[in-house]
Amino acid sequence: MLIAITGANGKLGRLIIHQLLKKVPASQVVACVRNPQSMQEYKEIGVDVRYCDYDQPDSLDQALVGASHLLLISSSHQDEQTRFQQHSHVIEAAKKSNVGHFMYTSFAFLEKSSISLTHLHLATERAILSTGIPHTFFRNALYTDFVAAIDLQTAITKGILRVSPGDWMFNSVSRLDLALGIAAVLSEPDRHQHKSYELTSSHLWTFPQLTTALSELTSKPISLQEDPAMQHWIFGFLGKIQTSTISNDLEQLIGHPTTSLKESIRPFISTATLS
């Protein structure tokens, strides 16, 4: 078994490799990256680090030589058409290299969302399916990182978390939990062929629960204020994706509930304000 992971130098990619190396020998892992020098520490322990550029099809052909299993970590390019073209390059390379199992990091509950991002992921899933290669789709929920966009530090300083009105509920997850789940599949990939996993948190959370978690972490009283006049791009984005449905797929893959909201937001709070 030789597992190739594209985009391996990103935040999620590194976490996946770190967890995967606890389960399989380094000699079975291929890290495909644009800058191989950035993965020197993995090369030194036996990971096969290969040059891979989504915009350079020839590099993809070379990077996937001998790979029996492939994880395509979605491109982070800002333009959706460019991202799909990049994904298409990887799909073509996988066909040429006779990859036996194609895995892809998609987005949770695609059919219930209405933004170009979800259209991109649906198109990529369909392109992978059209190859006939056995597949596994990791439909990742929103990273809990999004809370950083609503300025938690200001909320802590002022004692008020301002949000746009609405019945907000969230199924967001930490990258580490996603990495644990994906690594579990990569270590025993044949058990997961022809499956799609909706990787969400074990429990929904709300903004009132977020203020409670902030208060507990900082030992400061923080209240919630719904402000109809609030203008912030994040709420427009959140309103167009499915954030209020959960699945137990991730919990089953990792063997325990996902990280609590309180622990998930801890990294986004200044150490000076933690109690």
CSV table of C-alpha atoms in Angstrom, one decimal:
chain,number,residue,atom,x,y,z
A,1,MET,CA,0.0,0.0,0.0
A,2,LEU,CA,1.3,3.4,-1.0
A,3,ILE,CA,-0.8,6.4,0.1
A,4,ALA,CA,-0.3,9.7,-1.8
A,5,ILE,CA,-1.6,12.9,-0.1
A,6,THR,CA,-1.7,16.1,-2.2
A,7,GLY,CA,-1.6,19.4,-0.5
A,8,ALA,CA,0.3,17.7,2.3
A,9,ASN,CA,1.9,20.8,3.5
A,10,GLY,CA,-1.3,22.6,4.5
A,11,LYS,CA,-2.7,22.8,8.0
A,12,LEU,CA,-5.0,19.9,7.5
A,13,GLY,CA,-2.5,17.9,5.4
A,14,ARG,CA,0.2,18.0,8.1
A,15,LEU,CA,-2.2,17.0,10.8
A,16,ILE,CA,-3.4,14.0,8.7
A,17,ILE,CA,0.2,12.9,8.0
A,18,HIS,CA,1.1,13.2,11.7
A,19,GLN,CA,-1.9,11.0,12.7
A,20,LEU,CA,-1.4,8.6,9.8
A,21,LEU,CA,2.2,7.9,10.8
A,22,LYS,CA,1.0,6.6,14.1
A,23,LYS,CA,-0.8,3.9,12.2
A,24,VAL,CA,1.3,3.0,9.1
A,25,PRO,CA,5.0,2.9,8.3
A,26,ALA,CA,6.4,6.2,6.9
A,27,SER,CA,7.5,4.2,3.8
A,28,GLN,CA,3.8,3.8,2.9
A,29,VAL,CA,3.2,7.6,2.8
A,30,VAL,CA,3.8,9.9,-0.1
A,31,ALA,CA,3.6,13.7,0.7
A,32,CYS,CA,2.9,15.6,-2.5
A,33,VAL,CA,3.7,19.3,-2.1
A,34,ARG,CA,4.7,22.3,-4.1
A,35,ASN,CA,7.8,22.9,-2.0
A,36,PRO,CA,9.4,19.6,-1.0
A,37,GLN,CA,12.0,21.4,1.1
A,38,SER,CA,9.2,22.5,3.5
A,39,MET,CA,8.6,18.8,4.4
A,40,GLN,CA,12.2,18.0,5.1
A,41,GLU,CA,11.4,16.7,8.6
A,42,TYR,CA,9.1,14.1,7.2
A,43,LYS,CA,11.6,13.1,4.5
A,44,GLU,CA,14.1,12.5,7.3
A,45,ILE,CA,11.8,9.9,9.0
A,46,GLY,CA,11.1,8.0,5.7
A,47,VAL,CA,8.1,9.7,4.1
A,48,ASP,CA,8.5,10.0,0.3
A,49,VAL,CA,8.2,13.7,-0.3
A,50,ARG,CA,7.5,14.5,-4.0
A,51,TYR,CA,7.1,17.7,-6.0
A,52,CYS,CA,3.4,18.3,-6.9
A,53,ASP,CA,1.8,21.4,-8.3
A,54,TYR,CA,-1.9,21.4,-9.1
A,55,ASP,CA,-1.2,23.7,-12.1
A,56,GLN,CA,1.5,21.5,-13.5
A,57,PRO,CA,0.0,18.2,-14.8
A,58,ASP,CA,3.4,16.7,-15.5
A,59,SER,CA,4.3,17.0,-11.9
A,60,LEU,CA,1.2,15.3,-10.9
A,61,ASP,CA,1.9,12.3,-13.2
A,62,GLN,CA,5.3,11.9,-11.5
A,63,ALA,CA,4.0,12.4,-8.0
A,64,LEU,CA,1.4,9.7,-8.3
A,65,VAL,CA,3.7,7.0,-9.7
A,66,GLY,CA,3.1,3.7,-7.8
A,67,ALA,CA,0.4,5.2,-5.6
A,68,SER,CA,-2.4,2.7,-4.8
A,69,HIS,CA,-4.4,5.2,-2.8
A,70,LEU,CA,-4.8,8.9,-3.2
A,71,LEU,CA,-6.1,11.6,-1.0
A,72,LEU,CA,-6.8,14.9,-2.8
A,73,ILE,CA,-7.0,17.7,-0.3
A,74,SER,CA,-9.0,20.4,-2.0
A,75,SER,CA,-7.2,23.3,-3.5
A,76,SER,CA,-7.2,26.6,-1.5
A,77,HIS,CA,-7.2,28.8,-4.6
A,78,GLN,CA,-9.6,31.7,-4.3
A,79,ASP,CA,-11.1,31.3,-7.8
A,80,GLU,CA,-13.5,28.4,-8.0
A,81,GLN,CA,-13.0,27.8,-11.7
A,82,THR,CA,-9.3,27.6,-11.2
A,83,ARG,CA,-9.8,25.2,-8.3
A,84,PHE,CA,-11.9,22.9,-10.4
A,85,GLN,CA,-9.3,22.9,-13.1
A,86,GLN,CA,-6.7,22.0,-10.6
A,87,HIS,CA,-8.8,19.2,-9.2
A,88,SER,CA,-9.3,18.0,-12.8
A,89,HIS,CA,-5.6,17.8,-13.3
A,90,VAL,CA,-5.3,15.5,-10.3
A,91,ILE,CA,-8.1,13.3,-11.5
A,92,GLU,CA,-6.5,12.9,-14.9
A,93,ALA,CA,-3.2,12.1,-13.3
A,94,ALA,CA,-4.9,9.5,-11.0
A,95,LYS,CA,-6.4,7.8,-14.1
A,96,LYS,CA,-3.0,7.7,-15.8
A,97,SER,CA,-1.3,6.3,-12.8
A,98,ASN,CA,-3.9,3.6,-12.2
A,99,VAL,CA,-4.6,4.7,-8.7
A,100,GLY,CA,-6.9,2.1,-7.1
A,101,HIS,CA,-8.7,4.3,-4.6
A,102,PHE,CA,-9.5,8.0,-4.8
A,103,MET,CA,-10.3,10.0,-1.6
A,104,TYR,CA,-11.3,13.6,-1.5
A,105,THR,CA,-11.9,16.3,1.1
A,106,SER,CA,-15.3,17.7,0.1
A,107,PHE,CA,-17.8,19.8,2.1
A,108,ALA,CA,-20.6,18.7,4.4
A,109,PHE,CA,-24.2,18.5,3.2
A,110,LEU,CA,-23.5,19.9,-0.3
A,111,GLU,CA,-27.0,19.4,-1.6
A,112,LYS,CA,-28.4,21.7,1.2
A,113,SER,CA,-26.1,24.7,0.4
A,114,SER,CA,-26.2,27.4,-2.2
A,115,ILE,CA,-22.8,28.9,-2.8
A,116,SER,CA,-20.1,28.5,-5.5
A,117,LEU,CA,-17.9,26.6,-3.0
A,118,THR,CA,-20.4,23.7,-2.7
A,119,HIS,CA,-20.9,23.7,-6.5
A,120,LEU,CA,-17.2,23.2,-6.9
A,121,HIS,CA,-17.1,20.3,-4.5
A,122,LEU,CA,-20.2,18.6,-6.2
A,123,ALA,CA,-18.6,19.0,-9.6
A,124,THR,CA,-15.3,17.5,-8.3
A,125,GLU,CA,-17.2,14.6,-6.7
A,126,ARG,CA,-19.0,13.9,-9.9
A,127,ALA,CA,-15.7,14.0,-11.9
A,128,ILE,CA,-14.2,11.5,-9.6
A,129,LEU,CA,-17.2,9.2,-9.8
A,130,SER,CA,-17.1,9.4,-13.6
A,131,THR,CA,-13.6,7.8,-13.5
A,132,GLY,CA,-15.0,4.6,-12.1
A,133,ILE,CA,-12.2,4.5,-9.5
A,134,PRO,CA,-13.4,3.3,-6.1
A,135,HIS,CA,-13.8,6.5,-4.0
A,136,THR,CA,-14.3,7.9,-0.5
A,137,PHE,CA,-15.5,11.4,0.1
A,138,PHE,CA,-14.8,13.2,3.3
A,139,ARG,CA,-17.5,15.9,3.5
A,140,ASN,CA,-15.9,18.1,6.1
A,141,ALA,CA,-18.1,20.5,8.1
A,142,LEU,CA,-16.9,24.1,8.6
A,143,TYR,CA,-13.8,24.5,10.6
A,144,THR,CA,-14.5,26.0,14.1
A,145,ASP,CA,-11.8,28.4,13.0
A,146,PHE,CA,-14.5,30.6,11.6
A,147,VAL,CA,-15.1,32.0,15.2
A,148,ALA,CA,-12.0,34.0,14.7
A,149,ALA,CA,-13.8,36.1,12.1
A,150,ILE,CA,-16.3,37.4,14.7
A,151,ASP,CA,-13.5,38.9,16.8
A,152,LEU,CA,-13.5,37.0,20.1
A,153,GLN,CA,-10.9,39.2,21.7
A,154,THR,CA,-13.1,42.3,21.3
A,155,ALA,CA,-16.0,40.3,22.9
A,156,ILE,CA,-13.7,39.3,25.8
A,157,THR,CA,-12.5,42.9,26.3
A,158,LYS,CA,-15.9,44.5,26.1
A,159,GLY,CA,-17.9,41.7,27.7
A,160,ILE,CA,-20.3,41.5,24.8
A,161,LEU,CA,-20.3,39.2,21.7
A,162,ARG,CA,-22.2,40.9,18.9
A,163,VAL,CA,-23.8,38.7,16.3
A,164,SER,CA,-26.4,39.0,13.5
A,165,PRO,CA,-29.9,38.0,14.7
A,166,GLY,CA,-31.0,34.4,13.8
A,167,ASP,CA,-31.5,30.9,15.1
A,168,TRP,CA,-27.9,30.0,14.6
A,169,MET,CA,-26.8,26.5,15.2
A,170,PHE,CA,-23.4,25.1,14.2
A,171,ASN,CA,-21.9,21.6,13.4
A,172,SER,CA,-18.3,22.9,13.0
A,173,VAL,CA,-15.3,20.8,13.8
A,174,SER,CA,-11.6,21.1,14.6
A,175,ARG,CA,-9.0,20.3,12.0
A,176,LEU,CA,-7.5,17.8,14.5
A,177,ASP,CA,-10.7,15.8,14.7
A,178,LEU,CA,-11.0,15.8,10.9
A,179,ALA,CA,-7.4,14.6,10.7
A,180,LEU,CA,-8.0,11.8,13.2
A,181,GLY,CA,-11.0,10.6,11.2
A,182,ILE,CA,-9.3,10.8,7.8
A,183,ALA,CA,-6.2,9.1,9.0
A,184,ALA,CA,-8.3,6.3,10.4
A,185,VAL,CA,-9.7,5.7,6.9
A,186,LEU,CA,-6.3,6.1,5.2
A,187,SER,CA,-4.8,3.4,7.5
A,188,GLU,CA,-7.5,0.9,6.5
A,189,PRO,CA,-8.8,2.3,3.2
A,190,ASP,CA,-10.3,-0.8,1.6
A,191,ARG,CA,-13.0,-0.9,4.3
A,192,HIS,CA,-14.2,2.6,3.2
A,193,GLN,CA,-14.5,2.3,-0.5
A,194,HIS,CA,-17.6,3.8,-2.2
A,195,LYS,CA,-18.6,5.7,0.9
A,196,SER,CA,-19.3,9.4,1.7
A,197,TYR,CA,-18.8,10.6,5.2
A,198,GLU,CA,-20.5,13.8,6.6
A,199,LEU,CA,-17.8,14.8,9.1
A,200,THR,CA,-19.5,17.1,11.6
A,201,SER,CA,-19.3,17.7,15.3
A,202,SER,CA,-21.0,15.3,17.6
A,203,HIS,CA,-23.3,18.0,19.0
A,204,LEU,CA,-24.6,21.3,17.6
A,205,TRP,CA,-23.6,24.5,19.4
A,206,THR,CA,-25.1,28.0,19.5
A,207,PHE,CA,-23.9,31.5,20.1
A,208,PRO,CA,-25.2,31.5,23.7
A,209,GLN,CA,-23.1,28.4,24.3
A,210,LEU,CA,-20.1,30.2,22.7
A,211,THR,CA,-20.4,33.1,25.2
A,212,THR,CA,-20.7,30.6,28.1
A,213,ALA,CA,-17.5,28.9,26.9
A,214,LEU,CA,-15.7,32.2,26.5
A,215,SER,CA,-16.8,33.2,30.0
A,216,GLU,CA,-15.5,29.9,31.4
A,217,LEU,CA,-12.2,30.2,29.6
A,218,THR,CA,-11.5,33.8,30.7
A,219,SER,CA,-13.4,34.0,34.0
A,220,LYS,CA,-15.0,37.1,32.7
A,221,PRO,CA,-18.8,37.6,32.2
A,222,ILE,CA,-19.6,37.8,28.5
A,223,SER,CA,-23.1,38.4,27.2
A,224,LEU,CA,-24.6,37.9,23.8
A,225,GLN,CA,-26.0,40.9,21.8
A,226,GLU,CA,-28.0,40.4,18.6
A,227,ASP,CA,-27.5,43.5,16.5
A,228,PRO,CA,-29.8,43.9,13.4
A,229,ALA,CA,-27.5,46.6,12.1
A,230,MET,CA,-24.5,44.4,12.1
A,231,GLN,CA,-22.8,44.0,8.7
A,232,HIS,CA,-20.3,41.2,8.5
A,233,TRP,CA,-19.6,38.9,5.6
A,234,ILE,CA,-19.4,35.8,7.8
A,235,PHE,CA,-23.1,35.8,8.6
A,236,GLY,CA,-24.0,36.0,4.9
A,237,PHE,CA,-21.8,33.0,4.3
A,238,LEU,CA,-23.1,31.0,7.2
A,239,GLY,CA,-26.7,31.6,6.1
A,240,LYS,CA,-26.1,29.9,2.8
A,241,ILE,CA,-24.6,26.7,4.0
A,242,GLN,CA,-26.0,23.8,6.1
A,243,THR,CA,-24.6,24.3,9.6
A,244,SER,CA,-27.5,22.9,11.7
A,245,THR,CA,-27.4,19.2,10.8
A,246,ILE,CA,-25.0,16.7,12.4
A,247,SER,CA,-23.9,13.2,11.6
A,248,ASN,CA,-22.2,10.6,13.8
A,249,ASP,CA,-19.8,9.6,11.0
A,250,LEU,CA,-16.8,11.4,12.5
A,251,GLU,CA,-17.5,10.2,16.0
A,252,GLN,CA,-17.6,6.6,14.7
A,253,LEU,CA,-14.3,7.0,12.8
A,254,ILE,CA,-12.4,8.4,15.7
A,255,GLY,CA,-14.0,6.3,18.3
A,256,HIS,CA,-15.1,9.0,20.7
A,257,PRO,CA,-17.1,12.3,20.6
A,258,THR,CA,-15.5,15.3,18.8
A,259,THR,CA,-13.7,18.0,20.7
A,260,SER,CA,-15.9,20.2,22.9
A,261,LEU,CA,-16.7,23.8,21.8
A,262,LYS,CA,-14.7,25.1,24.8
A,263,GLU,CA,-11.6,23.3,23.8
A,264,SER,CA,-12.0,24.0,20.1
A,265,ILE,CA,-12.0,27.7,20.6
A,266,ARG,CA,-9.2,27.8,23.2
A,267,PRO,CA,-6.5,28.3,20.4
A,268,PHE,CA,-8.3,31.4,19.2
A,269,ILE,CA,-8.1,33.2,22.5
A,270,SER,CA,-5.0,35.2,23.6
A,271,THR,CA,-3.1,33.4,26.3
A,272,ALA,CA,-3.1,36.6,28.3
A,273,THR,CA,-6.9,36.4,28.7
A,274,LEU,CA,-7.2,32.7,29.6
A,275,SER,CA,-8.0,31.9,33.2
